[in-house]
Amino acid sequence: MSPAKPLPQYLVQRYHGWRATTFSENHSWYRRLAEEGQRPRAMVISCCDSRVHVTSIFGAEQGEFFIHRNIANLVPPYEPDGNQHGTSAAVEYAVTALRVAHIIVMGHSKCGGVQGCFDMCTGNAPELNEKTSFVGRWMDLLLPGFERLDPAADDASRVSQLELEAVRTSLDNLMSFPFVKDAVEKDRLSLHGLHNDIAEGSLRMLDPKTDEFVAV
Amino acid sequence: MSPAKPLPQYLVQRYHGWRATTFSENHSWYRRLAEEGQRPRAMVISCCDSRVHVTSIFGAEQGEFFIHRNIANLVPPYEPDGNQHGTSAAVEYAVTALRVAHIIVMGHSKCGGVQGCFDMCTGNAPELNEKTSFVGRWMDLLLPGFERLDPAADDASRVSQLELEAVRTSLDNLMSFPFVKDAVEKDRLSLHGLHNDIAEGSLRMLDPKTDEFVAV
Amino acid sequence: MSPAKPLPQYLVQRYHGWRATTFSENHSWYRRLAEEGQRPRAMVISCCDSRVHVTSIFGAEQGEFFIHRNIANLVPPYEPDGNQHGTSAAVEYAVTALRVAHIIVMGHSKCGGVQGCFDMCTGNAPELNEKTSFVGRWMDLLLPGFERLDPAADDASRVSQLELEAVRTSLDNLMSFPFVKDAVEKDRLSLHGLHNDIAEGSLRMLDPKTDEFVAV
Amino acid sequence: MSPAKPLPQYLVQRYHGWRATTFSENHSWYRRLAEEGQRPRAMVISCCDSRVHVTSIFGAEQGEFFIHRNIANLVPPYEPDGNQHGTSAAVEYAVTALRVAHIIVMGHSKCGGVQGCFDMCTGNAPELNEKTSFVGRWMDLLLPGFERLDPAADDASRVSQLELEAVRTSLDNLMSFPFVKDAVEKDRLSLHGLHNDIAEGSLRMLDPKTDEFVAV
């Protein structure tokens, strides 16, 4: 027996509303997208956080962004060990099958995953150290980032820095994938790092010249 | 040195437009979301596919859905082995930290990941059998679904069936997580399975009574 | 210059969806309601609380309930002093102009207004005692109800009792309006008291025989 | 003795139907709303009129809108005189306790309260001039709006204009509350004015640039 339940009614109604308006007005494009397949220009890797709407920020239409969302927008290093790597699978599909021209990694302020990593590293979240903690083990990816934090800064500043380190870590790990590195070197793919401040709606990007984040 | 490049200008322009309009008009809500934290009602697990916009279909606002997107909207079984499991981390965070009331798994038509799995299983995509293929190993999650396909059906039907099996598999695997099972049994969490036809904009949902997908 | 801002875009989209579906399917009825005027069978007085949806509970359609919502579903006593009394105006309009056959007062669990009244009366919310506190002065209406609470009960029980007293108080105050009393006595109007438990979705009603609330 | 009567049987039956279906399917969310409290994004001030269903128009779910409904969706000016002001109490609670990000005032066509005000001002409803008329005294709030009507227009147009003036008046009066003004100026709250045509299901909003109502 299935564990599923019916969809809440307010979502059913909104879906019917969408179908009668937005969908109906764009039917020809949706149909063509279905028949010819997607051809997104960019892959976006962002956080699952409900407050981060990358399609809204960039006015993206259907078919424009191939989007992977996970906790803290992290990319693990290349590790072809035959195990399941959902993020690596998404990157591989985007670069080798869809041949996207850009991969954009977007971090954000008030990230619960980054905060959890910080708490874990400072001894304030022992439960995340458990082997069985999926969030804890996932955030281990950011341990090298934590090591790079300014030890003299206060906690709030260090957490903010760690959000930027999450973006840097993902970009660095992306370059460990042979097919990413190859595409970047052949100028078929470019990588971009962004950070979104939720409260102020501001966007900073990683400046390759200085390796610092600057206002877009 | 960072591998990053500056953001393409057309995205910079769209961002500035968004900030001057949509963001500006919703500043008070964004700020409150930043200060008080998110409290999404539901987690949505959908595909990275650029043609699937769940926030558009459901008229969702910022803060409403916690969204994880991976290839073919798959959830692996519970496996607390200390390795990195991005999807499991997202599910754990949604259920135990955010205490969402719903998890919605949404599959879709023309799914490249599902097609790849089908090709791999029918001997038409030997490269996906390689140990080093992240997409292939990720789609291994769907092998039990492939076994359940009607052998008498034609290929196109079987691929469509396999898309539905991806949703069923994710729901079943979700129930293997102790904290999901516990929350479902205590009526604190409900699971939902959907399938979106891209060309027709139609939505079917998994009917718990029949275990079949029916029009919403 | 107007202080207004444009409507958030997600609401604009949902409205267009509603208009293309729910409204469109019921256009003939809406048009008739507009041309012939409303003729609601009942007035409902419930709380502003976002968790209380009386139209959902009773499957009410357009035109069925004349609904007044205020903090803690309170009706003040009859006081024709020439000042502005929004609740009394709503009651007067319902009874004398619309000639509704029922007035239903519906309280609910976890009511912030009732909790505030309790805190004020027990010395835990001095700010509500300020003359300038609109919430405090409004909740003064419930002071007689507070006096009737069982002094031996614990705080949680007393707050729950106070929610029921809010319903009783409103019904009693309704009877102080001459046009309500007259209509009730002529059997042209009946009054009803309900209490909704949000967590369990249960409804209790005031039993006139015992003056206690019993499961519906 | 209580003046209450038992709930009409057709409502009892609908309630049991709702509980077995809609409530049951959303139990987890209702329970969470009960335990954690409401956190609505917006307050809506609309008319008691039975033909105006703001939750339907906007596909709102439980917990989304804090709703105050009174005759003609009016907000009185700030008057902290220690008397009972139900509307002011609702606004105070929404802004200072719930910290909503939006207040939406929604007027509508064929508003009986507005028509009454017009009749009273044009000498056609002397009973509303009585000191004891709660509806009359409540509609006094709209007298400044009546003064702004175009004297050259016909009656039907003037009544329609007066419906829009009711929305403008409420928005202006909202700004007379210090805590509203402060929140608006700090960009923590935004105000919105809408008008719903019942027969056509159309929505107009107050455009801040022109102070006119334009189609949404």
PDB file of C-alpha atoms in Angstrom, chain D:
ATOM      1  CA  MET D   1     -30.141  30.152  30.734  1.00  0.00           C
ATOM      2  CA  SER D   2     -28.303  30.298  27.464  1.00  0.00           C
ATOM      3  CA  PRO D   3     -30.055  31.780  24.461  1.00  0.00           C
ATOM      4  CA  ALA D   4     -28.221  29.267  22.251  1.00  0.00           C
ATOM      5  CA  LYS D   5     -29.845  26.686  20.051  1.00  0.00           C
ATOM      6  CA  PRO D   6     -28.324  23.540  18.567  1.00  0.00           C
ATOM      7  CA  LEU D   7     -26.495  23.927  15.274  1.00  0.00           C
ATOM      8  CA  PRO D   8     -28.679  23.308  12.204  1.00  0.00           C
ATOM      9  CA  GLN D   9     -28.285  19.743  11.025  1.00  0.00           C
ATOM     10  CA  TYR D  10     -27.051  20.609   7.531  1.00  0.00           C
ATOM     11  CA  LEU D  11     -24.083  22.399   9.093  1.00  0.00           C
ATOM     12  CA  VAL D  12     -23.425  19.481  11.429  1.00  0.00           C
ATOM     13  CA  GLN D  13     -23.300  17.181   8.438  1.00  0.00           C
ATOM     14  CA  ARG D  14     -20.988  19.424   6.441  1.00  0.00           C
ATOM     15  CA  TYR D  15     -18.672  19.745   9.428  1.00  0.00           C
ATOM     16  CA  HIS D  16     -18.401  15.972   9.767  1.00  0.00           C
ATOM     17  CA  GLY D  17     -17.704  15.727   6.041  1.00  0.00           C
ATOM     18  CA  TRP D  18     -14.994  18.380   6.271  1.00  0.00           C
ATOM     19  CA  ARG D  19     -13.381  16.687   9.220  1.00  0.00           C
ATOM     20  CA  ALA D  20     -13.259  13.315   7.478  1.00  0.00           C
ATOM     21  CA  THR D  21     -11.733  14.780   4.344  1.00  0.00           C
ATOM     22  CA  THR D  22     -10.128  18.212   4.205  1.00  0.00           C
ATOM     23  CA  PHE D  23      -9.146  18.264   7.841  1.00  0.00           C
ATOM     24  CA  SER D  24      -7.942  14.686   7.866  1.00  0.00           C
ATOM     25  CA  GLU D  25      -5.752  15.300   4.816  1.00  0.00           C
ATOM     26  CA  ASN D  26      -4.206  18.379   6.412  1.00  0.00           C
ATOM     27  CA  HIS D  27      -4.052  17.228  10.008  1.00  0.00           C
ATOM     28  CA  SER D  28      -0.281  17.491  10.248  1.00  0.00           C
ATOM     29  CA  TRP D  29      -0.322  21.114   9.160  1.00  0.00           C
ATOM     30  CA  TYR D  30      -3.221  22.114  11.443  1.00  0.00           C
ATOM     31  CA  ARG D  31      -1.510  20.519  14.396  1.00  0.00           C
ATOM     32  CA  ARG D  32       1.709  22.353  13.675  1.00  0.00           C
ATOM     33  CA  LEU D  33      -0.159  25.636  13.289  1.00  0.00           C
ATOM     34  CA  ALA D  34      -1.781  24.984  16.659  1.00  0.00           C
ATOM     35  CA  GLU D  35       1.469  24.141  18.386  1.00  0.00           C
ATOM     36  CA  GLU D  36       3.708  26.795  16.911  1.00  0.00           C
ATOM     37  CA  GLY D  37       1.186  29.563  16.480  1.00  0.00           C
ATOM     38  CA  GLN D  38       0.169  31.434  13.392  1.00  0.00           C
ATOM     39  CA  ARG D  39       2.597  33.473  11.297  1.00  0.00           C
ATOM     40  CA  PRO D  40       0.482  35.087   8.590  1.00  0.00           C
ATOM     41  CA  ARG D  41       2.250  37.112   5.936  1.00  0.00           C
ATOM     42  CA  ALA D  42      -0.638  39.541   5.499  1.00  0.00           C
ATOM     43  CA  MET D  43      -3.631  41.051   7.206  1.00  0.00           C
ATOM     44  CA  VAL D  44      -6.709  41.455   5.041  1.00  0.00           C
ATOM     45  CA  ILE D  45      -9.464  43.918   5.867  1.00  0.00           C
ATOM     46  CA  SER D  46     -12.566  43.188   3.859  1.00  0.00           C
ATOM     47  CA  CYS D  47     -16.320  43.503   4.079  1.00  0.00           C
ATOM     48  CA  CYS D  48     -18.655  41.106   5.928  1.00  0.00           C
ATOM     49  CA  ASP D  49     -20.561  40.735   2.659  1.00  0.00           C
ATOM     50  CA  SER D  50     -21.295  37.080   1.985  1.00  0.00           C
ATOM     51  CA  ARG D  51     -20.270  37.426  -1.651  1.00  0.00           C
ATOM     52  CA  VAL D  52     -16.656  38.400  -0.958  1.00  0.00           C
ATOM     53  CA  HIS D  53     -14.331  35.411  -0.447  1.00  0.00           C
ATOM     54  CA  VAL D  54     -10.800  36.682  -0.274  1.00  0.00           C
ATOM     55  CA  THR D  55      -9.314  33.286   0.596  1.00  0.00           C
ATOM     56  CA  SER D  56     -10.848  31.837  -2.542  1.00  0.00           C
ATOM     57  CA  ILE D  57      -9.643  34.637  -4.801  1.00  0.00           C
ATOM     58  CA  PHE D  58      -6.081  34.242  -3.565  1.00  0.00           C
ATOM     59  CA  GLY D  59      -6.006  30.470  -3.029  1.00  0.00           C
ATOM     60  CA  ALA D  60      -5.042  31.117   0.577  1.00  0.00           C
ATOM     61  CA  GLU D  61      -4.376  28.228   2.895  1.00  0.00           C
ATOM     62  CA  GLN D  62      -4.875  28.029   6.641  1.00  0.00           C
ATOM     63  CA  GLY D  63      -2.377  30.274   8.370  1.00  0.00           C
ATOM     64  CA  GLU D  64      -1.786  32.643   5.473  1.00  0.00           C
ATOM     65  CA  PHE D  65      -4.091  35.635   6.053  1.00  0.00           C
ATOM     66  CA  PHE D  66      -5.121  37.331   9.295  1.00  0.00           C
ATOM     67  CA  ILE D  67      -8.595  38.547   8.334  1.00  0.00           C
ATOM     68  CA  HIS D  68     -10.704  41.301   9.843  1.00  0.00           C
ATOM     69  CA  ARG D  69     -14.114  41.783   8.288  1.00  0.00           C
ATOM     70  CA  ASN D  70     -16.479  44.622   9.038  1.00  0.00           C
ATOM     71  CA  ILE D  71     -19.130  46.645   7.244  1.00  0.00           C
ATOM     72  CA  ALA D  72     -17.566  48.349   4.205  1.00  0.00           C
ATOM     73  CA  ASN D  73     -13.976  47.392   5.123  1.00  0.00           C
ATOM     74  CA  LEU D  74     -13.449  50.598   7.049  1.00  0.00           C
ATOM     75  CA  VAL D  75     -10.623  51.512   9.384  1.00  0.00           C
ATOM     76  CA  PRO D  76     -11.374  54.349  11.808  1.00  0.00           C
ATOM     77  CA  PRO D  77      -8.715  56.934  12.585  1.00  0.00           C
ATOM     78  CA  TYR D  78      -6.354  56.425  15.522  1.00  0.00           C
ATOM     79  CA  GLU D  79      -8.255  57.289  18.690  1.00  0.00           C
ATOM     80  CA  PRO D  80      -6.687  55.884  21.867  1.00  0.00           C
ATOM     81  CA  ASP D  81      -9.479  57.050  24.154  1.00  0.00           C
ATOM     82  CA  GLY D  82      -9.825  53.903  26.195  1.00  0.00           C
ATOM     83  CA  ASN D  83     -13.041  52.853  24.492  1.00  0.00           C
ATOM     84  CA  GLN D  84     -13.602  49.644  22.576  1.00  0.00           C
ATOM     85  CA  HIS D  85     -12.324  49.806  19.027  1.00  0.00           C
ATOM     86  CA  GLY D  86     -12.513  46.354  17.474  1.00  0.00           C
ATOM     87  CA  THR D  87     -10.934  47.285  14.163  1.00  0.00           C
ATOM     88  CA  SER D  88      -8.104  49.197  15.794  1.00  0.00           C
ATOM     89  CA  ALA D  89      -7.479  46.224  18.101  1.00  0.00           C
ATOM     90  CA  ALA D  90      -7.216  43.902  15.103  1.00  0.00           C
ATOM     91  CA  VAL D  91      -4.803  46.247  13.334  1.00  0.00           C
ATOM     92  CA  GLU D  92      -2.725  46.650  16.485  1.00  0.00           C
ATOM     93  CA  TYR D  93      -2.514  42.897  17.024  1.00  0.00           C
ATOM     94  CA  ALA D  94      -1.585  42.234  13.392  1.00  0.00           C
ATOM     95  CA  VAL D  95       1.133  44.872  13.239  1.00  0.00           C
ATOM     96  CA  THR D  96       2.671  44.755  16.703  1.00  0.00           C
ATOM     97  CA  ALA D  97       2.143  41.129  17.786  1.00  0.00           C
ATOM     98  CA  LEU D  98       2.062  39.199  14.511  1.00  0.00           C
ATOM     99  CA  ARG D  99       4.253  41.652  12.604  1.00  0.00           C
ATOM    100  CA  VAL D 100       2.500  41.091   9.281  1.00  0.00           C
ATOM    101  CA  ALA D 101       4.332  42.363   6.227  1.00  0.00           C
ATOM    102  CA  HIS D 102       1.238  43.555   4.374  1.00  0.00           C
ATOM    103  CA  ILE D 103      -2.170  45.027   5.102  1.00  0.00           C
ATOM    104  CA  ILE D 104      -4.566  44.601   2.198  1.00  0.00           C
ATOM    105  CA  VAL D 105      -7.805  46.598   2.253  1.00  0.00           C
ATOM    106  CA  MET D 106     -10.316  45.135  -0.159  1.00  0.00           C
ATOM    107  CA  GLY D 107     -13.525  46.908  -1.120  1.00  0.00           C
ATOM    108  CA  HIS D 108     -16.165  45.503  -3.442  1.00  0.00           C
ATOM    109  CA  SER D 109     -19.037  46.403  -5.748  1.00  0.00           C
ATOM    110  CA  LYS D 110     -22.652  46.505  -4.573  1.00  0.00           C
ATOM    111  CA  CYS D 111     -21.565  47.199  -1.006  1.00  0.00           C
ATOM    112  CA  GLY D 112     -24.651  47.664   1.151  1.00  0.00           C
ATOM    113  CA  GLY D 113     -22.786  49.738   3.712  1.00  0.00           C
ATOM    114  CA  VAL D 114     -21.470  52.155   1.105  1.00  0.00           C
ATOM    115  CA  GLN D 115     -24.895  52.415  -0.497  1.00  0.00           C
ATOM    116  CA  GLY D 116     -26.348  53.192   2.933  1.00  0.00           C
ATOM    117  CA  CYS D 117     -23.793  55.942   3.454  1.00  0.00           C
ATOM    118  CA  PHE D 118     -24.654  57.420   0.079  1.00  0.00           C
ATOM    119  CA  ASP D 119     -28.383  57.283   0.806  1.00  0.00           C
ATOM    120  CA  MET D 120     -27.839  58.871   4.188  1.00  0.00           C
ATOM    121  CA  CYS D 121     -25.775  61.697   2.725  1.00  0.00           C
ATOM    122  CA  THR D 122     -28.301  62.370  -0.022  1.00  0.00           C
ATOM    123  CA  GLY D 123     -31.219  62.475   2.346  1.00  0.00           C
ATOM    124  CA  ASN D 124     -32.704  59.146   1.341  1.00  0.00           C
ATOM    125  CA  ALA D 125     -32.101  57.203   4.519  1.00  0.00           C
ATOM    126  CA  PRO D 126     -33.097  59.371   7.474  1.00  0.00           C
ATOM    127  CA  GLU D 127     -33.121  56.354   9.804  1.00  0.00           C
ATOM    128  CA  LEU D 128     -29.358  56.116   9.380  1.00  0.00           C
ATOM    129  CA  ASN D 129     -29.026  59.613  10.763  1.00  0.00           C
ATOM    130  CA  GLU D 130     -30.420  58.493  14.091  1.00  0.00           C
ATOM    131  CA  LYS D 131     -27.930  58.526  16.915  1.00  0.00           C
ATOM    132  CA  THR D 132     -28.958  54.951  17.700  1.00  0.00           C
ATOM    133  CA  SER D 133     -28.158  53.624  14.226  1.00  0.00           C
ATOM    134  CA  PHE D 134     -24.975  51.604  14.529  1.00  0.00           C
ATOM    135  CA  VAL D 135     -24.691  51.284  10.752  1.00  0.00           C
ATOM    136  CA  GLY D 136     -25.210  55.009  10.302  1.00  0.00           C
ATOM    137  CA  ARG D 137     -22.631  55.979  12.883  1.00  0.00           C
ATOM    138  CA  TRP D 138     -20.151  53.441  11.490  1.00  0.00           C
ATOM    139  CA  MET D 139     -20.614  54.816   7.992  1.00  0.00           C
ATOM    140  CA  ASP D 140     -19.884  58.304   9.307  1.00  0.00           C
ATOM    141  CA  LEU D 141     -16.283  57.233   8.815  1.00  0.00           C
ATOM    142  CA  LEU D 142     -16.892  57.597   5.106  1.00  0.00           C
ATOM    143  CA  LEU D 143     -18.298  61.142   5.204  1.00  0.00           C
ATOM    144  CA  PRO D 144     -14.996  62.713   4.094  1.00  0.00           C
ATOM    145  CA  GLY D 145     -15.052  60.300   1.160  1.00  0.00           C
ATOM    146  CA  PHE D 146     -18.535  61.438   0.206  1.00  0.00           C
ATOM    147  CA  GLU D 147     -17.316  65.029   0.155  1.00  0.00           C
ATOM    148  CA  ARG D 148     -14.697  64.102  -2.444  1.00  0.00           C
ATOM    149  CA  LEU D 149     -17.209  62.669  -4.935  1.00  0.00           C
ATOM    150  CA  ASP D 150     -17.672  64.288  -8.296  1.00  0.00           C
ATOM    151  CA  PRO D 151     -20.911  66.296  -7.918  1.00  0.00           C
ATOM    152  CA  ALA D 152     -21.469  66.219 -11.669  1.00  0.00           C
ATOM    153  CA  ALA D 153     -21.563  62.441 -11.933  1.00  0.00           C
ATOM    154  CA  ASP D 154     -24.748  60.403 -11.817  1.00  0.00           C
ATOM    155  CA  ASP D 155     -25.744  58.521  -8.707  1.00  0.00           C
ATOM    156  CA  ALA D 156     -24.601  55.089  -9.826  1.00  0.00           C
ATOM    157  CA  SER D 157     -21.151  56.458 -10.650  1.00  0.00           C
ATOM    158  CA  ARG D 158     -20.971  58.302  -7.374  1.00  0.00           C
ATOM    159  CA  VAL D 159     -21.799  55.161  -5.398  1.00  0.00           C
ATOM    160  CA  SER D 160     -19.075  53.296  -7.268  1.00  0.00           C
ATOM    161  CA  GLN D 161     -16.654  56.121  -6.550  1.00  0.00           C
ATOM    162  CA  LEU D 162     -17.635  55.971  -2.925  1.00  0.00           C
ATOM    163  CA  GLU D 163     -16.653  52.303  -2.770  1.00  0.00           C
ATOM    164  CA  LEU D 164     -13.180  53.328  -3.875  1.00  0.00           C
ATOM    165  CA  GLU D 165     -13.171  56.169  -1.358  1.00  0.00           C
ATOM    166  CA  ALA D 166     -13.842  53.613   1.370  1.00  0.00           C
ATOM    167  CA  VAL D 167     -10.572  51.898   0.482  1.00  0.00           C
ATOM    168  CA  ARG D 168      -8.679  55.195   0.286  1.00  0.00           C
ATOM    169  CA  THR D 169     -10.128  56.321   3.601  1.00  0.00           C
ATOM    170  CA  SER D 170      -9.073  53.119   5.317  1.00  0.00           C
ATOM    171  CA  LEU D 171      -5.545  53.389   3.957  1.00  0.00           C
ATOM    172  CA  ASP D 172      -5.296  57.014   5.056  1.00  0.00           C
ATOM    173  CA  ASN D 173      -6.650  56.200   8.499  1.00  0.00           C
ATOM    174  CA  LEU D 174      -4.254  53.286   8.837  1.00  0.00           C
ATOM    175  CA  MET D 175      -1.421  55.775   8.440  1.00  0.00           C
ATOM    176  CA  SER D 176      -2.756  57.722  11.436  1.00  0.00           C
ATOM    177  CA  PHE D 177      -1.777  54.834  13.705  1.00  0.00           C
ATOM    178  CA  PRO D 178       1.757  55.550  14.956  1.00  0.00           C
ATOM    179  CA  PHE D 179       2.790  51.874  14.852  1.00  0.00           C
ATOM    180  CA  VAL D 180       1.508  51.516  11.288  1.00  0.00           C
ATOM    181  CA  LYS D 181       3.213  54.693  10.109  1.00  0.00           C
ATOM    182  CA  ASP D 182       6.442  53.674  11.774  1.00  0.00           C
ATOM    183  CA  ALA D 183       6.405  50.182  10.238  1.00  0.00           C
ATOM    184  CA  VAL D 184       5.599  51.574   6.789  1.00  0.00           C
ATOM    185  CA  GLU D 185       8.399  54.126   7.003  1.00  0.00           C
ATOM    186  CA  LYS D 186      10.864  51.471   8.117  1.00  0.00           C
ATOM    187  CA  ASP D 187       9.829  49.299   5.158  1.00  0.00           C
ATOM    188  CA  ARG D 188       8.580  46.587   7.464  1.00  0.00           C
ATOM    189  CA  LEU D 189       4.966  46.875   6.351  1.00  0.00           C
ATOM    190  CA  SER D 190       3.325  47.741   3.073  1.00  0.00           C
ATOM    191  CA  LEU D 191      -0.270  48.764   2.478  1.00  0.00           C
ATOM    192  CA  HIS D 192      -2.396  47.742  -0.499  1.00  0.00           C
ATOM    193  CA  GLY D 193      -5.789  48.855  -1.740  1.00  0.00           C
ATOM    194  CA  LEU D 194      -8.035  46.604  -3.839  1.00  0.00           C
ATOM    195  CA  HIS D 195     -11.559  46.671  -5.214  1.00  0.00           C
ATOM    196  CA  ASN D 196     -13.415  43.540  -6.276  1.00  0.00           C
ATOM    197  CA  ASP D 197     -16.242  43.594  -8.799  1.00  0.00           C
ATOM    198  CA  ILE D 198     -18.518  40.752  -7.725  1.00  0.00           C
ATOM    199  CA  ALA D 199     -20.360  40.249 -11.005  1.00  0.00           C
ATOM    200  CA  GLU D 200     -17.247  40.187 -13.173  1.00  0.00           C
ATOM    201  CA  GLY D 201     -14.784  38.734 -10.684  1.00  0.00           C
ATOM    202  CA  SER D 202     -12.346  41.474 -11.586  1.00  0.00           C
ATOM    203  CA  LEU D 203      -9.876  43.105  -9.266  1.00  0.00           C
ATOM    204  CA  ARG D 204      -8.523  46.634  -9.405  1.00  0.00           C
ATOM    205  CA  MET D 205      -5.737  47.977  -7.248  1.00  0.00           C
ATOM    206  CA  LEU D 206      -4.871  51.424  -6.079  1.00  0.00           C
ATOM    207  CA  ASP D 207      -1.906  52.619  -8.097  1.00  0.00           C
ATOM    208  CA  PRO D 208       0.307  54.679  -5.788  1.00  0.00           C
ATOM    209  CA  LYS D 209       1.675  56.720  -8.678  1.00  0.00           C
ATOM    210  CA  THR D 210      -1.673  58.038  -9.841  1.00  0.00           C
ATOM    211  CA  ASP D 211      -3.860  57.386  -6.788  1.00  0.00           C
ATOM    212  CA  GLU D 212      -6.307  55.775  -9.215  1.00  0.00           C
ATOM    213  CA  PHE D 213      -7.587  52.198  -9.314  1.00  0.00           C
ATOM    214  CA  VAL D 214      -6.246  50.145 -12.217  1.00  0.00           C
ATOM    215  CA  ALA D 215      -6.923  46.579 -13.362  1.00  0.00           C
ATOM    216  CA  VAL D 216      -4.709  43.993 -11.640  1.00  0.00           C
TER     217      VAL D 216
END
